[in-house]
C-alpha positions as a Python dict, from the first residue, in 0.01 Angstrom:
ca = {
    (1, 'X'): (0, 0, 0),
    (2, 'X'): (-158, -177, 257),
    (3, 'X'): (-307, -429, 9),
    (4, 'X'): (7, -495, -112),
    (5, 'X'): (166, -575, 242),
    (6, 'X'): (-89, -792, 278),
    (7, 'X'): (-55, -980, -43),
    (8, 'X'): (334, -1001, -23),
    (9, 'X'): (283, -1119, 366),
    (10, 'X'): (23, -1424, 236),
    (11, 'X'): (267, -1510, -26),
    (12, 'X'): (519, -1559, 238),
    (13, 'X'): (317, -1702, 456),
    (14, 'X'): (160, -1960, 193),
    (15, 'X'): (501, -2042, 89),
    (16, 'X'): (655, -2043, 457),
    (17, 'X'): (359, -2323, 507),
    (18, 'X'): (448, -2563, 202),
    (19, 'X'): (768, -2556, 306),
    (20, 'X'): (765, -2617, 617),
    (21, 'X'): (485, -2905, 521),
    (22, 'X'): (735, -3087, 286),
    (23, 'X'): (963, -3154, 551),
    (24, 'X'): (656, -3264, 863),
    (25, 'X'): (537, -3563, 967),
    (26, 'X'): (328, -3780, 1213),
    (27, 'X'): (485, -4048, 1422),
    (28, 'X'): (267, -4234, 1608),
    (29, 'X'): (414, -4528, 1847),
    (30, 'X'): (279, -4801, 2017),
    (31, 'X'): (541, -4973, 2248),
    (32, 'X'): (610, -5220, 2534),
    (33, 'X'): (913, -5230, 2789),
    (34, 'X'): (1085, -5379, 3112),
    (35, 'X'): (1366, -5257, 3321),
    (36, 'X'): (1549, -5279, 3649),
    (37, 'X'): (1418, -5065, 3916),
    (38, 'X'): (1724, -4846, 4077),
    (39, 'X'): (1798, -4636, 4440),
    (40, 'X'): (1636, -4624, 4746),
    (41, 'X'): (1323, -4757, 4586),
    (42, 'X'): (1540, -5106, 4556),
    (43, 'X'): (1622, -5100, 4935),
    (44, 'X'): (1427, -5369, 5171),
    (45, 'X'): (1418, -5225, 5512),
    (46, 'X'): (1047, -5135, 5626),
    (47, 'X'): (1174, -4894, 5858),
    (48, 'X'): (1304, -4734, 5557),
    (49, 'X'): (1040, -4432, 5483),
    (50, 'X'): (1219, -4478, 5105),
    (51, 'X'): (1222, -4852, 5072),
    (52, 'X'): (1035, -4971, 4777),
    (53, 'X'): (1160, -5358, 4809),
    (54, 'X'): (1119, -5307, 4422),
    (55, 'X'): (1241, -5577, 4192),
    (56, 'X'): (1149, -5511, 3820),
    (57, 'X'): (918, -5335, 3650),
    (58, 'X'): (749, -5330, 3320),
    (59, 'X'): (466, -5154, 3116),
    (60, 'X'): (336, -4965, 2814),
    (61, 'X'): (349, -4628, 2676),
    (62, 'X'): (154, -4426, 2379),
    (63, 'X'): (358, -4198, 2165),
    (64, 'X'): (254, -3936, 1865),
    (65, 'X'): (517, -3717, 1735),
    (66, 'X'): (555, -3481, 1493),
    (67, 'X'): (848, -3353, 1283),
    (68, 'X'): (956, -3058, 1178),
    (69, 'X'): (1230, -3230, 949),
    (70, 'X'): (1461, -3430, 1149),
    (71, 'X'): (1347, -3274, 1513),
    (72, 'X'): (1016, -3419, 1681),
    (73, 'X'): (785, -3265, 1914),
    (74, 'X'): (552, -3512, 2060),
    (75, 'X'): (352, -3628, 2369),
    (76, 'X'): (356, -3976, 2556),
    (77, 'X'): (158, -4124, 2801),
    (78, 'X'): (327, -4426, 2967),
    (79, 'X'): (155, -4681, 3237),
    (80, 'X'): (361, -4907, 3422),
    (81, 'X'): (381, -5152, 3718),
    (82, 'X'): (686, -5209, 4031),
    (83, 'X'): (645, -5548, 4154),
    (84, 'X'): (761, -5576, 4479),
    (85, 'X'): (1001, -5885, 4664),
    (86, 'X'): (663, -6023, 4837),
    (87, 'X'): (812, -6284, 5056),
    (88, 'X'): (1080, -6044, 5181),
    (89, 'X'): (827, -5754, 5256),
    (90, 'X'): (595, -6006, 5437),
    (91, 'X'): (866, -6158, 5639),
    (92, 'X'): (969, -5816, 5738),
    (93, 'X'): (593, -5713, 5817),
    (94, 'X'): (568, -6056, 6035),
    (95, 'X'): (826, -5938, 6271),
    (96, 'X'): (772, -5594, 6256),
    (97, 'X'): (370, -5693, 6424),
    (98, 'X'): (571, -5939, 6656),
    (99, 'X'): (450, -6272, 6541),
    (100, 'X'): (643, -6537, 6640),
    (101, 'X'): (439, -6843, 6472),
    (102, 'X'): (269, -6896, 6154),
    (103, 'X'): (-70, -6786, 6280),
    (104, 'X'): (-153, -6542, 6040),
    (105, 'X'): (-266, -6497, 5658),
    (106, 'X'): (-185, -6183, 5467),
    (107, 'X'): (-320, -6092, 5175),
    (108, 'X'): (-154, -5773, 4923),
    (109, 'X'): (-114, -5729, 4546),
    (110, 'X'): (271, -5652, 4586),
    (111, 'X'): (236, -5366, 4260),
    (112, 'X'): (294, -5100, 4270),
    (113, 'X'): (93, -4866, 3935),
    (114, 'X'): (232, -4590, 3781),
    (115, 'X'): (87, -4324, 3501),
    (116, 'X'): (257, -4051, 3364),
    (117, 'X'): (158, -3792, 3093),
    (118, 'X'): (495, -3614, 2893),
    (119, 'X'): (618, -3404, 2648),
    (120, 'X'): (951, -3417, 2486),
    (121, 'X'): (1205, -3349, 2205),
    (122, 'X'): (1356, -3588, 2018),
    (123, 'X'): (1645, -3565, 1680),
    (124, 'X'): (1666, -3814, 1415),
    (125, 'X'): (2022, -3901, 1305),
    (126, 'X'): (2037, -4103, 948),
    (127, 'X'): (2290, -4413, 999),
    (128, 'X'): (2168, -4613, 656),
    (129, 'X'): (1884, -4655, 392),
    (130, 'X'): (1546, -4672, 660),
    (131, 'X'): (1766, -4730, 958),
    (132, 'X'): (1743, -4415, 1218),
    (133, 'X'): (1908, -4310, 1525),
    (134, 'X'): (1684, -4141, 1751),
    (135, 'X'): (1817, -3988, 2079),
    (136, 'X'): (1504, -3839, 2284),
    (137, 'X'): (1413, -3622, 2597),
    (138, 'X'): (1080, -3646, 2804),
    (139, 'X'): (942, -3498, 3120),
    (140, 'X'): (629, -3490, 3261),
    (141, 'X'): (420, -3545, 3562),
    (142, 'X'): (359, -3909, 3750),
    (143, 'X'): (123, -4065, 4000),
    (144, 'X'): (225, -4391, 4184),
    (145, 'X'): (-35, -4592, 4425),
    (146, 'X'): (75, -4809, 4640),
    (147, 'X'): (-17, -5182, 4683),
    (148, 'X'): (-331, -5315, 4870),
    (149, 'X'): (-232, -5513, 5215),
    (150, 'X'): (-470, -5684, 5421),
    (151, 'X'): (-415, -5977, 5692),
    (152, 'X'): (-545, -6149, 5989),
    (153, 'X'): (-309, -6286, 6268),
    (154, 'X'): (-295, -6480, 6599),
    (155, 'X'): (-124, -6369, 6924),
    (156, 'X'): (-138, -6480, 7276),
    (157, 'X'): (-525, -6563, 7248),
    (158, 'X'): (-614, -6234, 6984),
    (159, 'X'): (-687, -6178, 6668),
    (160, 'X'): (-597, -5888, 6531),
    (161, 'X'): (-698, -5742, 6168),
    (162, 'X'): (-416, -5543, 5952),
    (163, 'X'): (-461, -5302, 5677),
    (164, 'X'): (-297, -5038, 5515),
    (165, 'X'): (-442, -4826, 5289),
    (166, 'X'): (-357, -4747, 4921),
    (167, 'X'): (-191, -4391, 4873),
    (168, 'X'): (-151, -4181, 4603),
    (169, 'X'): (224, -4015, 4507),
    (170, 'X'): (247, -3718, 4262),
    (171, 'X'): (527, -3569, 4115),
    (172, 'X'): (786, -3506, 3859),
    (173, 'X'): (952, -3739, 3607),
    (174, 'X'): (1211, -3708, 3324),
    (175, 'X'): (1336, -3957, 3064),
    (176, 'X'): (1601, -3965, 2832),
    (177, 'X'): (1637, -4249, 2619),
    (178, 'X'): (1774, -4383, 2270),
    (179, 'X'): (1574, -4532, 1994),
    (180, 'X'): (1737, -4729, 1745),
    (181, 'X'): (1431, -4714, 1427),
    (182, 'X'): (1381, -4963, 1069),
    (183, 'X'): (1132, -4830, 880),
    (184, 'X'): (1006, -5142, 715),
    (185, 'X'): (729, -5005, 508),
    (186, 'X'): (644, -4672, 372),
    (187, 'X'): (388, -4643, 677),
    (188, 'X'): (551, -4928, 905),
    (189, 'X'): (835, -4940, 1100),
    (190, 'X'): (998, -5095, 1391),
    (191, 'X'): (1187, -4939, 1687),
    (192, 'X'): (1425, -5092, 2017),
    (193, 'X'): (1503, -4844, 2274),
    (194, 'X'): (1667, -4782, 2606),
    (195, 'X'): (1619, -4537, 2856),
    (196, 'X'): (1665, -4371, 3204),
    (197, 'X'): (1374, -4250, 3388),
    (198, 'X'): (1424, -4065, 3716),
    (199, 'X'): (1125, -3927, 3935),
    (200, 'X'): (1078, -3671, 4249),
    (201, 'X'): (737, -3760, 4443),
    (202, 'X'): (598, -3565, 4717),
    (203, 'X'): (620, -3764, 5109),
    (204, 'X'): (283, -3881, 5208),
    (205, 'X'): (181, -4005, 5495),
    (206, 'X'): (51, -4420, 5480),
    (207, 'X'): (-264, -4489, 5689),
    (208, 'X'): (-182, -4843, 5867),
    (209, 'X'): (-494, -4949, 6076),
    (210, 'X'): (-430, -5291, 6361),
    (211, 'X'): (-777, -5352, 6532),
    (212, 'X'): (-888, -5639, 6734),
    (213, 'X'): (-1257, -5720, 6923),
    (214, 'X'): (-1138, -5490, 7185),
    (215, 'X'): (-812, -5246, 7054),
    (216, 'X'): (-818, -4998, 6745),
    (217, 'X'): (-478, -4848, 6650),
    (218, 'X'): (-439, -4606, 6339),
    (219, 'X'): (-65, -4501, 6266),
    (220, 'X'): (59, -4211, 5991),
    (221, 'X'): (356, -4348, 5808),
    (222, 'X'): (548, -4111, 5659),
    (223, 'X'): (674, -4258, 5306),
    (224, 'X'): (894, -4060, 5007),
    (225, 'X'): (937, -4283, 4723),
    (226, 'X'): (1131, -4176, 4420),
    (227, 'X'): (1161, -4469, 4216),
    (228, 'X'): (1440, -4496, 3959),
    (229, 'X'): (1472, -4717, 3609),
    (230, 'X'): (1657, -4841, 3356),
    (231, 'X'): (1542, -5073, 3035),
    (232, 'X'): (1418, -5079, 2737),
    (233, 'X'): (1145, -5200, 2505),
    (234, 'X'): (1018, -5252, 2170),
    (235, 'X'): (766, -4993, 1937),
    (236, 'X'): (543, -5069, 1600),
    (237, 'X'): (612, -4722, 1460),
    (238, 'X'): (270, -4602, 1227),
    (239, 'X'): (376, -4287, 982),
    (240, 'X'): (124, -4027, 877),
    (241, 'X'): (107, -3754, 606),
    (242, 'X'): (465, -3798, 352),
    (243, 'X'): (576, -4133, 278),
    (244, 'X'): (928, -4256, 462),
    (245, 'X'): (1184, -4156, 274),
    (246, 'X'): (1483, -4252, 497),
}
């Protein structure tokens, strides 16, 4: 009897497999994109612990996905860059030290660098012969470092040095998006997309150091940056496994 269970349950299993195997595949994309930075993380007050002074951003991200018929699993790790309004931010830091001439040189890299590993769902809708609708769902966690800033500056017979330190964010992301596919071979395709992506980072504190020959001051600044996005981008889609039959 308990043979025969086991027979009839590899039977169903086997067949449960081939099935399910007729209808998989493996996604993998490659893809590029740009958006418009949104929220607080936009706002150009330095007083602001939220203010980002962020003007665009742009990056890349790493996809592979797999299908269980028209629903996709995958993972995606995305790296990506906030440039900042330099000029702005400096002028603000200029009179925020009190310097009244032009006796001073800053140097900073004005990015800021983001990397994020997700997981998400995705469902494929068919609109035409090898042209696909894709609407999507991703969350994960992020890290965010802030730029480098270092300067030298003149007042009322002292130098004084500036720097702040880079710090490290961490937190929470999610993105939902839209991909619009063409599969243009049986293992090549093509892919536009838009997308959202919100994020929750933990305050840190900002380690700003102003020394001279004679004074040392460290200050804490307290900073919570949850930057915001919209774009979109462009993906080389490689398939795996069954040929494209949409």
């Amino acid at each position: 009897m308990i043979k025969s269970l086991n027979k009839v349950f590899t039977i169903l299993l086997t067949s449960a497999f081939v099935i399910t195997a007729s209808a998989q595949k493996l996604q993998i994309s490659l893809g590029a994109f740009s958006g418009t930075p949104l929220g607080d993380f936009t706002k150009k007050d330095i007083n602001d612990p939220t203010a980002g002074y962020a003007l665009y951003n742009s990056g890349a991200n790493l996809e592979i996905k797999y299908y269980f018929d028209k629903l996709g699993l995958g993972l995606r790790g995305s790296f990506g860059s906030y440039y900042r309004d330099y000029q702005t931010y400096q002028d603000d830091l200029v009179k925020q030290l009190g310097i009244t001439d032009d006796n001073y040189d800053f140097s900073m890299t004005n990015t800021f660098f983001t990397a994020s590993p997700q997981i998400g769902i995705s469902y494929r809708f068919k609109l035409a012969k090898k042209l696909i609708l894709e609407p999507y769902f991703f969350a994960g966690a992020t890290i965010l470092t802030t730029p480098v800033e270092r300067g030298v500056y003149h007042i009322s017979g002292t130098t004084y040095h500036y720097e702040k330190k880079p710090q490290l964010y961490y937190g929470l992301n999610y993105i939902p998006g839209l991909k619009f596919q063409w599969n243009i071979w049986k293992h090549i395709g093509a892919a536009a997309f838009v997308e959202y992506e919100g994020s929750s980072l933990r305050t840190e504190n900002e380690t700003v150091l102003v020394y001279s020959a004679n004074t040392y001051n460290k200050t804490e600044v307290s900073k919570s940056y949850n930057p915001q996005t919209i774009g979109g981008g462009l993906s080389l889609l490689i398939y795996f496994g069954l040929e494209e039959k949409e």
